[in-house]
CSV table of C-alpha atoms in Angstrom, one decimal:
chain,number,residue,atom,x,y,z
A,1,UNK,CA,-4.0,10.1,-21.6
A,2,UNK,CA,-3.0,6.5,-21.4
A,3,UNK,CA,-2.6,4.9,-17.9
A,4,UNK,CA,-0.8,1.7,-17.2
A,5,UNK,CA,-1.8,-0.1,-14.0
A,6,UNK,CA,0.7,-2.7,-12.8
A,7,UNK,CA,-0.3,-5.3,-10.2
A,8,UNK,CA,-3.9,-5.3,-11.3
A,9,UNK,CA,-4.7,-8.5,-9.4
A,10,UNK,CA,-3.2,-7.4,-6.1
A,11,UNK,CA,-5.0,-6.0,-3.1
A,12,UNK,CA,-4.5,-2.4,-4.2
A,13,UNK,CA,-4.7,-3.0,-8.0
A,14,UNK,CA,-8.1,-4.7,-7.6
A,15,UNK,CA,-9.4,-1.7,-5.7
A,16,UNK,CA,-8.2,0.6,-8.4
A,17,UNK,CA,-10.2,-1.5,-11.0
A,18,UNK,CA,-13.3,-1.7,-8.7
A,19,UNK,CA,-13.3,2.1,-8.1
A,20,UNK,CA,-13.1,2.9,-11.8
A,21,UNK,CA,-11.4,6.3,-11.3
A,22,UNK,CA,-8.4,5.5,-13.5
A,23,UNK,CA,-10.5,4.4,-16.4
A,24,UNK,CA,-12.5,7.6,-16.0
A,25,UNK,CA,-9.4,9.7,-16.4
A,26,UNK,CA,-8.0,8.1,-19.6
A,27,UNK,CA,-7.4,4.9,-21.5
A,28,UNK,CA,-6.6,2.3,-18.9
A,29,UNK,CA,-4.3,-0.7,-19.6
A,30,UNK,CA,-4.2,-3.2,-16.8
A,31,UNK,CA,-1.4,-5.6,-16.3
A,32,UNK,CA,-0.7,-8.6,-14.1
A,33,UNK,CA,2.1,-11.1,-13.7
A,34,UNK,CA,0.5,-13.6,-16.2
A,35,UNK,CA,-1.8,-11.3,-18.2
A,36,UNK,CA,-5.0,-12.7,-16.8
A,37,UNK,CA,-7.2,-10.3,-14.8
A,38,UNK,CA,-9.4,-11.4,-11.8
A,39,UNK,CA,-12.0,-9.0,-13.1
A,40,UNK,CA,-12.2,-11.0,-16.3
A,41,UNK,CA,-10.7,-10.4,-19.7
A,42,UNK,CA,-7.2,-10.2,-20.9
A,43,UNK,CA,-4.6,-7.8,-19.6
A,44,UNK,CA,-1.0,-7.1,-20.4
A,45,UNK,CA,1.8,-9.3,-18.9
A,46,UNK,CA,4.1,-7.4,-16.5
A,47,UNK,CA,6.3,-9.6,-14.4
A,48,UNK,CA,8.4,-7.3,-12.2
A,49,UNK,CA,10.6,-10.3,-11.1
A,50,UNK,CA,12.1,-10.0,-14.6
A,51,UNK,CA,12.8,-6.3,-14.8
A,52,UNK,CA,14.5,-6.7,-18.2
A,53,UNK,CA,11.1,-7.6,-19.7
A,54,UNK,CA,9.5,-4.3,-18.8
A,55,UNK,CA,10.8,-1.9,-21.5
A,56,UNK,CA,9.2,-3.9,-24.3
A,57,UNK,CA,5.8,-3.6,-22.5
A,58,UNK,CA,6.3,0.1,-21.9
A,59,UNK,CA,7.4,0.7,-25.5
A,60,UNK,CA,4.2,-1.1,-26.7
A,61,UNK,CA,1.7,0.6,-24.4
A,62,UNK,CA,3.5,4.0,-24.2
A,63,UNK,CA,1.7,5.2,-21.0
A,64,UNK,CA,1.6,8.8,-19.9
A,65,UNK,CA,1.1,7.6,-16.3
A,66,UNK,CA,2.4,4.4,-14.7
A,67,UNK,CA,0.6,3.3,-11.5
A,68,UNK,CA,2.8,0.7,-9.9
A,69,UNK,CA,0.6,-1.3,-7.6
A,70,UNK,CA,2.7,-4.4,-8.0
A,71,UNK,CA,5.1,-5.4,-5.2
A,72,UNK,CA,6.8,-8.3,-3.5
A,73,UNK,CA,4.9,-8.2,-0.1
A,74,UNK,CA,5.8,-11.5,1.7
A,75,UNK,CA,7.6,-9.8,4.6
A,76,UNK,CA,8.8,-12.9,6.3
A,77,UNK,CA,9.7,-14.9,3.2
A,78,UNK,CA,11.8,-12.0,2.0
A,79,UNK,CA,14.3,-12.9,4.6
A,80,UNK,CA,15.1,-15.9,2.5
A,81,UNK,CA,14.3,-14.4,-0.9
A,82,UNK,CA,15.9,-11.0,-0.6
A,83,UNK,CA,17.3,-11.1,-4.1
A,84,UNK,CA,13.9,-11.7,-5.6
A,85,UNK,CA,12.3,-9.1,-3.4
A,86,UNK,CA,14.9,-6.6,-4.5
A,87,UNK,CA,14.4,-7.4,-8.2
A,88,UNK,CA,10.6,-6.7,-7.8
A,89,UNK,CA,10.6,-3.9,-5.3
A,90,UNK,CA,13.9,-2.2,-6.3
A,91,UNK,CA,15.4,-3.0,-9.7
A,92,UNK,CA,12.1,-3.1,-11.6
A,93,UNK,CA,11.1,0.2,-10.1
A,94,UNK,CA,14.3,1.7,-11.5
A,95,UNK,CA,13.5,0.4,-14.9
A,96,UNK,CA,10.0,2.0,-14.8
A,97,UNK,CA,11.6,5.3,-13.7
A,98,UNK,CA,14.2,5.3,-16.4
A,99,UNK,CA,11.7,4.6,-19.1
A,100,UNK,CA,9.4,7.3,-17.7
A,101,UNK,CA,12.2,9.8,-17.6
A,102,UNK,CA,13.0,9.2,-21.2
A,103,UNK,CA,9.4,9.5,-22.3
A,104,UNK,CA,8.0,12.2,-20.1
A,105,UNK,CA,5.7,9.9,-18.1
A,106,UNK,CA,4.7,10.2,-14.5
A,107,UNK,CA,5.2,7.2,-12.1
A,108,UNK,CA,2.9,6.7,-9.1
A,109,UNK,CA,4.6,4.2,-6.8
A,110,UNK,CA,3.8,2.8,-3.4
A,111,UNK,CA,6.3,2.2,-0.6
A,112,UNK,CA,6.0,1.3,3.1
A,113,UNK,CA,6.6,2.2,6.8
A,114,UNK,CA,9.2,-0.7,6.8
A,115,UNK,CA,11.8,1.7,5.4
A,116,UNK,CA,12.0,3.1,9.0
A,117,UNK,CA,13.4,1.2,12.0
A,118,UNK,CA,10.3,2.0,14.2
A,119,UNK,CA,12.3,3.1,17.2
A,120,UNK,CA,11.0,6.7,17.5
A,121,UNK,CA,7.9,7.6,19.4
A,122,UNK,CA,6.3,10.2,17.2
A,123,UNK,CA,5.0,10.0,13.6
A,124,UNK,CA,7.7,9.7,11.0
A,125,UNK,CA,8.1,12.8,8.8
A,126,UNK,CA,8.7,12.2,5.1
A,127,UNK,CA,12.4,13.3,5.4
A,128,UNK,CA,13.1,11.3,8.6
A,129,UNK,CA,16.2,9.1,8.4
A,130,UNK,CA,15.5,5.6,7.0
A,131,UNK,CA,16.8,2.4,8.5
A,132,UNK,CA,15.0,-0.8,7.4
A,133,UNK,CA,15.1,-3.7,9.9
A,134,UNK,CA,14.8,-6.4,7.3
A,135,UNK,CA,14.9,-7.6,3.7
A,136,UNK,CA,11.5,-6.4,2.7
A,137,UNK,CA,12.2,-2.9,4.0
A,138,UNK,CA,15.5,-2.8,2.3
A,139,UNK,CA,14.0,-3.8,-1.0
A,140,UNK,CA,11.3,-1.1,-0.8
A,141,UNK,CA,13.9,1.5,0.1
A,142,UNK,CA,15.9,0.4,-2.9
A,143,UNK,CA,12.9,1.1,-5.1
A,144,UNK,CA,12.4,4.5,-3.6
A,145,UNK,CA,16.0,5.4,-4.3
A,146,UNK,CA,16.0,3.9,-7.8
A,147,UNK,CA,12.9,5.9,-8.8
A,148,UNK,CA,14.3,9.1,-7.3
A,149,UNK,CA,17.7,8.6,-9.1
A,150,UNK,CA,16.0,7.9,-12.4
A,151,UNK,CA,15.1,11.5,-12.8
A,152,UNK,CA,11.5,10.6,-13.7
A,153,UNK,CA,8.5,12.7,-12.5
A,154,UNK,CA,7.2,10.6,-9.7
A,155,UNK,CA,4.9,10.5,-6.7
A,156,UNK,CA,6.0,7.9,-4.2
A,157,UNK,CA,3.4,7.2,-1.5
A,158,UNK,CA,4.5,5.4,1.6
A,159,UNK,CA,1.6,3.6,3.3
A,160,UNK,CA,1.2,1.1,6.1
A,161,UNK,CA,-1.0,-1.6,7.6
A,162,UNK,CA,-2.9,-1.9,4.3
A,163,UNK,CA,-6.1,-4.0,4.1
A,164,UNK,CA,-9.2,-4.4,2.0
A,165,UNK,CA,-12.4,-6.5,1.8
A,166,UNK,CA,-10.6,-8.8,-0.6
A,167,UNK,CA,-7.2,-10.5,-0.7
A,168,UNK,CA,-4.9,-11.6,2.2
A,169,UNK,CA,-4.7,-9.1,5.0
A,170,UNK,CA,-5.1,-8.7,8.8
A,171,UNK,CA,-8.8,-7.9,8.6
A,172,UNK,CA,-9.7,-11.0,6.7
A,173,UNK,CA,-7.4,-13.1,8.9
A,174,UNK,CA,-9.1,-11.8,12.1
A,175,UNK,CA,-12.5,-12.6,10.7
A,176,UNK,CA,-11.5,-16.1,9.7
A,177,UNK,CA,-9.8,-16.9,13.0
A,178,UNK,CA,-12.6,-15.1,15.0
A,179,UNK,CA,-15.1,-17.5,13.4
A,180,UNK,CA,-13.0,-20.5,14.4
A,181,UNK,CA,-11.7,-19.7,17.8
A,182,UNK,CA,-12.9,-18.4,21.1
A,183,UNK,CA,-9.7,-16.4,21.8
A,184,UNK,CA,-7.4,-14.3,19.6
A,185,UNK,CA,-3.9,-13.5,20.9
A,186,UNK,CA,-2.8,-10.3,19.1
A,187,UNK,CA,0.4,-8.1,19.5
A,188,UNK,CA,-0.2,-4.9,21.4
A,189,UNK,CA,3.3,-3.3,21.3
A,190,UNK,CA,3.4,-2.4,17.6
A,191,UNK,CA,1.7,0.9,16.7
A,192,UNK,CA,0.3,2.2,13.4
A,193,UNK,CA,-2.7,3.4,11.4
A,194,UNK,CA,-4.6,0.8,9.5
A,195,UNK,CA,-5.2,2.1,6.0
A,196,UNK,CA,-7.8,0.7,3.7
A,197,UNK,CA,-7.1,0.4,-0.1
A,198,UNK,CA,-10.1,2.6,-1.0
A,199,UNK,CA,-8.6,5.5,0.9
A,200,UNK,CA,-5.3,4.9,-0.9
A,201,UNK,CA,-7.0,4.8,-4.3
A,202,UNK,CA,-9.1,7.9,-3.7
A,203,UNK,CA,-6.1,9.9,-2.3
A,204,UNK,CA,-4.0,8.7,-5.3
A,205,UNK,CA,-6.6,9.9,-7.8
A,206,UNK,CA,-6.8,13.3,-6.0
A,207,UNK,CA,-3.0,13.6,-6.2
A,208,UNK,CA,-3.0,12.6,-9.9
A,209,UNK,CA,-5.7,15.3,-10.5
A,210,UNK,CA,-3.6,17.9,-8.7
A,211,UNK,CA,-0.6,16.9,-10.7
A,212,UNK,CA,-2.4,17.2,-14.0
A,213,UNK,CA,-3.7,20.6,-13.1
A,214,UNK,CA,-0.3,21.9,-11.9
A,215,UNK,CA,2.2,23.9,-13.9
A,216,UNK,CA,5.9,23.0,-14.1
A,217,UNK,CA,6.9,24.8,-10.9
A,218,UNK,CA,4.0,23.3,-9.0
A,219,UNK,CA,4.9,19.9,-10.2
A,220,UNK,CA,8.4,20.3,-8.9
A,221,UNK,CA,7.0,21.0,-5.5
A,222,UNK,CA,4.6,18.0,-5.6
A,223,UNK,CA,7.1,15.4,-6.9
A,224,UNK,CA,8.8,13.1,-4.5
A,225,UNK,CA,7.8,11.1,-1.5
A,226,UNK,CA,4.6,11.5,0.6
A,227,UNK,CA,3.0,9.6,3.4
A,228,UNK,CA,-0.4,8.3,2.5
A,229,UNK,CA,-1.9,6.7,5.6
A,230,UNK,CA,-5.1,7.0,7.5
A,231,UNK,CA,-5.1,9.4,10.5
A,232,UNK,CA,-5.2,8.3,14.2
A,233,UNK,CA,-3.3,5.5,15.8
A,234,UNK,CA,-3.8,2.0,17.3
A,235,UNK,CA,-2.0,-1.3,17.8
A,236,UNK,CA,-2.6,-4.6,16.1
A,237,UNK,CA,-4.5,-5.6,19.3
A,238,UNK,CA,-6.6,-2.4,19.1
A,239,UNK,CA,-7.3,-3.0,15.4
A,240,UNK,CA,-8.3,-6.6,16.1
A,241,UNK,CA,-10.6,-5.5,18.9
A,242,UNK,CA,-12.3,-3.0,16.6
A,243,UNK,CA,-12.7,-5.6,13.9
A,244,UNK,CA,-14.3,-8.1,16.3
A,245,UNK,CA,-16.6,-5.4,17.8
A,246,UNK,CA,-17.9,-4.2,14.4
A,247,UNK,CA,-18.1,-7.7,12.9
A,248,UNK,CA,-20.2,-9.0,15.8
A,249,UNK,CA,-22.5,-6.0,15.7
A,250,UNK,CA,-23.0,-6.4,11.9
A,251,UNK,CA,-23.5,-10.1,12.0
A,252,UNK,CA,-20.3,-11.0,10.2
A,253,UNK,CA,-19.3,-13.0,13.4
A,254,UNK,CA,-21.9,-15.1,15.2
A,255,UNK,CA,-20.1,-14.5,18.5
A,256,UNK,CA,-17.3,-12.3,19.7
A,257,UNK,CA,-14.0,-14.1,20.6
A,258,UNK,CA,-11.9,-12.7,23.4
A,259,UNK,CA,-9.0,-10.6,22.1
A,260,UNK,CA,-6.0,-11.0,24.3
A,261,UNK,CA,-3.1,-8.5,24.2
A,262,UNK,CA,0.4,-10.1,23.9
A,263,UNK,CA,3.9,-8.7,23.3
A,264,UNK,CA,5.9,-9.1,20.1
A,265,UNK,CA,8.2,-11.5,21.9
A,266,UNK,CA,5.3,-13.9,22.3
A,267,UNK,CA,4.7,-14.0,18.5
A,268,UNK,CA,8.1,-14.3,16.9
A,269,UNK,CA,8.4,-13.9,13.1
A,270,UNK,CA,11.4,-14.3,10.8
A,271,UNK,CA,11.3,-10.6,10.0
A,272,UNK,CA,11.4,-8.0,12.7
A,273,UNK,CA,8.5,-5.6,12.5
A,274,UNK,CA,8.9,-1.9,13.3
A,275,UNK,CA,7.4,-1.2,16.8
A,276,UNK,CA,6.4,2.3,15.6
A,277,UNK,CA,4.8,2.5,12.1
A,278,UNK,CA,3.0,5.9,12.4
A,279,UNK,CA,3.7,8.1,9.4
A,280,UNK,CA,3.0,11.9,9.5
A,281,UNK,CA,0.4,12.5,6.8
A,282,UNK,CA,-0.1,16.3,7.3
A,283,UNK,CA,2.2,17.1,4.4
A,284,UNK,CA,0.1,14.9,2.0
A,285,UNK,CA,-3.1,16.6,3.1
A,286,UNK,CA,-1.6,20.0,2.6
A,287,UNK,CA,0.0,19.3,-0.8
A,288,UNK,CA,-3.0,17.6,-2.3
A,289,UNK,CA,-5.9,19.3,-0.4
A,290,UNK,CA,-7.2,15.8,0.4
A,291,UNK,CA,-8.3,14.9,3.9
A,292,UNK,CA,-7.0,11.6,5.4
A,293,UNK,CA,-9.6,10.6,8.0
A,294,UNK,CA,-9.3,8.5,11.1
A,295,UNK,CA,-8.6,4.8,10.5
A,296,UNK,CA,-11.9,3.8,12.1
A,297,UNK,CA,-13.8,5.4,9.2
A,298,UNK,CA,-12.1,3.2,6.7
A,299,UNK,CA,-12.8,0.1,8.8
A,300,UNK,CA,-16.5,0.9,8.9
A,301,UNK,CA,-16.6,1.4,5.1
A,302,UNK,CA,-14.7,-1.9,4.5
A,303,UNK,CA,-17.0,-3.8,6.9
A,304,UNK,CA,-20.0,-2.5,4.9
A,305,UNK,CA,-18.4,-3.6,1.7
A,306,UNK,CA,-17.9,-7.1,3.2
A,307,UNK,CA,-21.6,-7.2,4.1
A,308,UNK,CA,-22.6,-6.2,0.6
A,309,UNK,CA,-20.3,-8.8,-1.0
A,310,UNK,CA,-21.7,-11.6,1.2
A,311,UNK,CA,-25.4,-10.8,0.6
């Protein structure tokens, strides 16, 4: 089995390479925008901002499984670059799907809580009505729809509040600012479940294994969209408070800054964030027989990874 990993240098792609599970399941081909890999060595070039370039890559590699960890993720900048975001997150995903449909390949793709408007007060079911508030959400929803319409076998995993020990994310920002400032002012009226990339990778591999073992009828039941997020709930303020508490206890911060709760109105951004980003993950756990633990467990694991990487 040949597996093509797109977005190998991104937050999720790097975790896939670190974890090693894809390479253990087949011949792994890693691709980045420029063909260089942060892990060293050459990779394939896969620039999703030019969707028309992708069929040549796919024809050359001829993957059995396409893991699309590449995305345009600059939520605020997308308000000014919606056409670019839509090419990467929407049109390119349709190209992947159409190639996969023609060649019998499986596409594993990642989407987001931003496809919802965030106005309800219970976790969103997979089939809940979508209603993106901004350009990023619209571009990701376009990708979901293009992949579905392509007719390809696919597993689309919506996730949310993603972070890792590497890359640009909320955890690393809080650690940096916590070391510089005595006070952190963090939004407390947006709700979600912080989800670490290791959980996403391990759950994705479990889903891939389940798919590979399934017969045609079982695959029809598994195909489609699922919610892959950690369990539990918090706010950005709650997440920041947990980060500061653990980082101080572990010596990653010399002293604990005060974490002050503020409203979203006090921290305006070009893109409106969903106030409610909780996704119901019970269906994922049932379909793939894989537990999705509380978000605090992932935070503890990621903090330990940070300690290991700094020693």
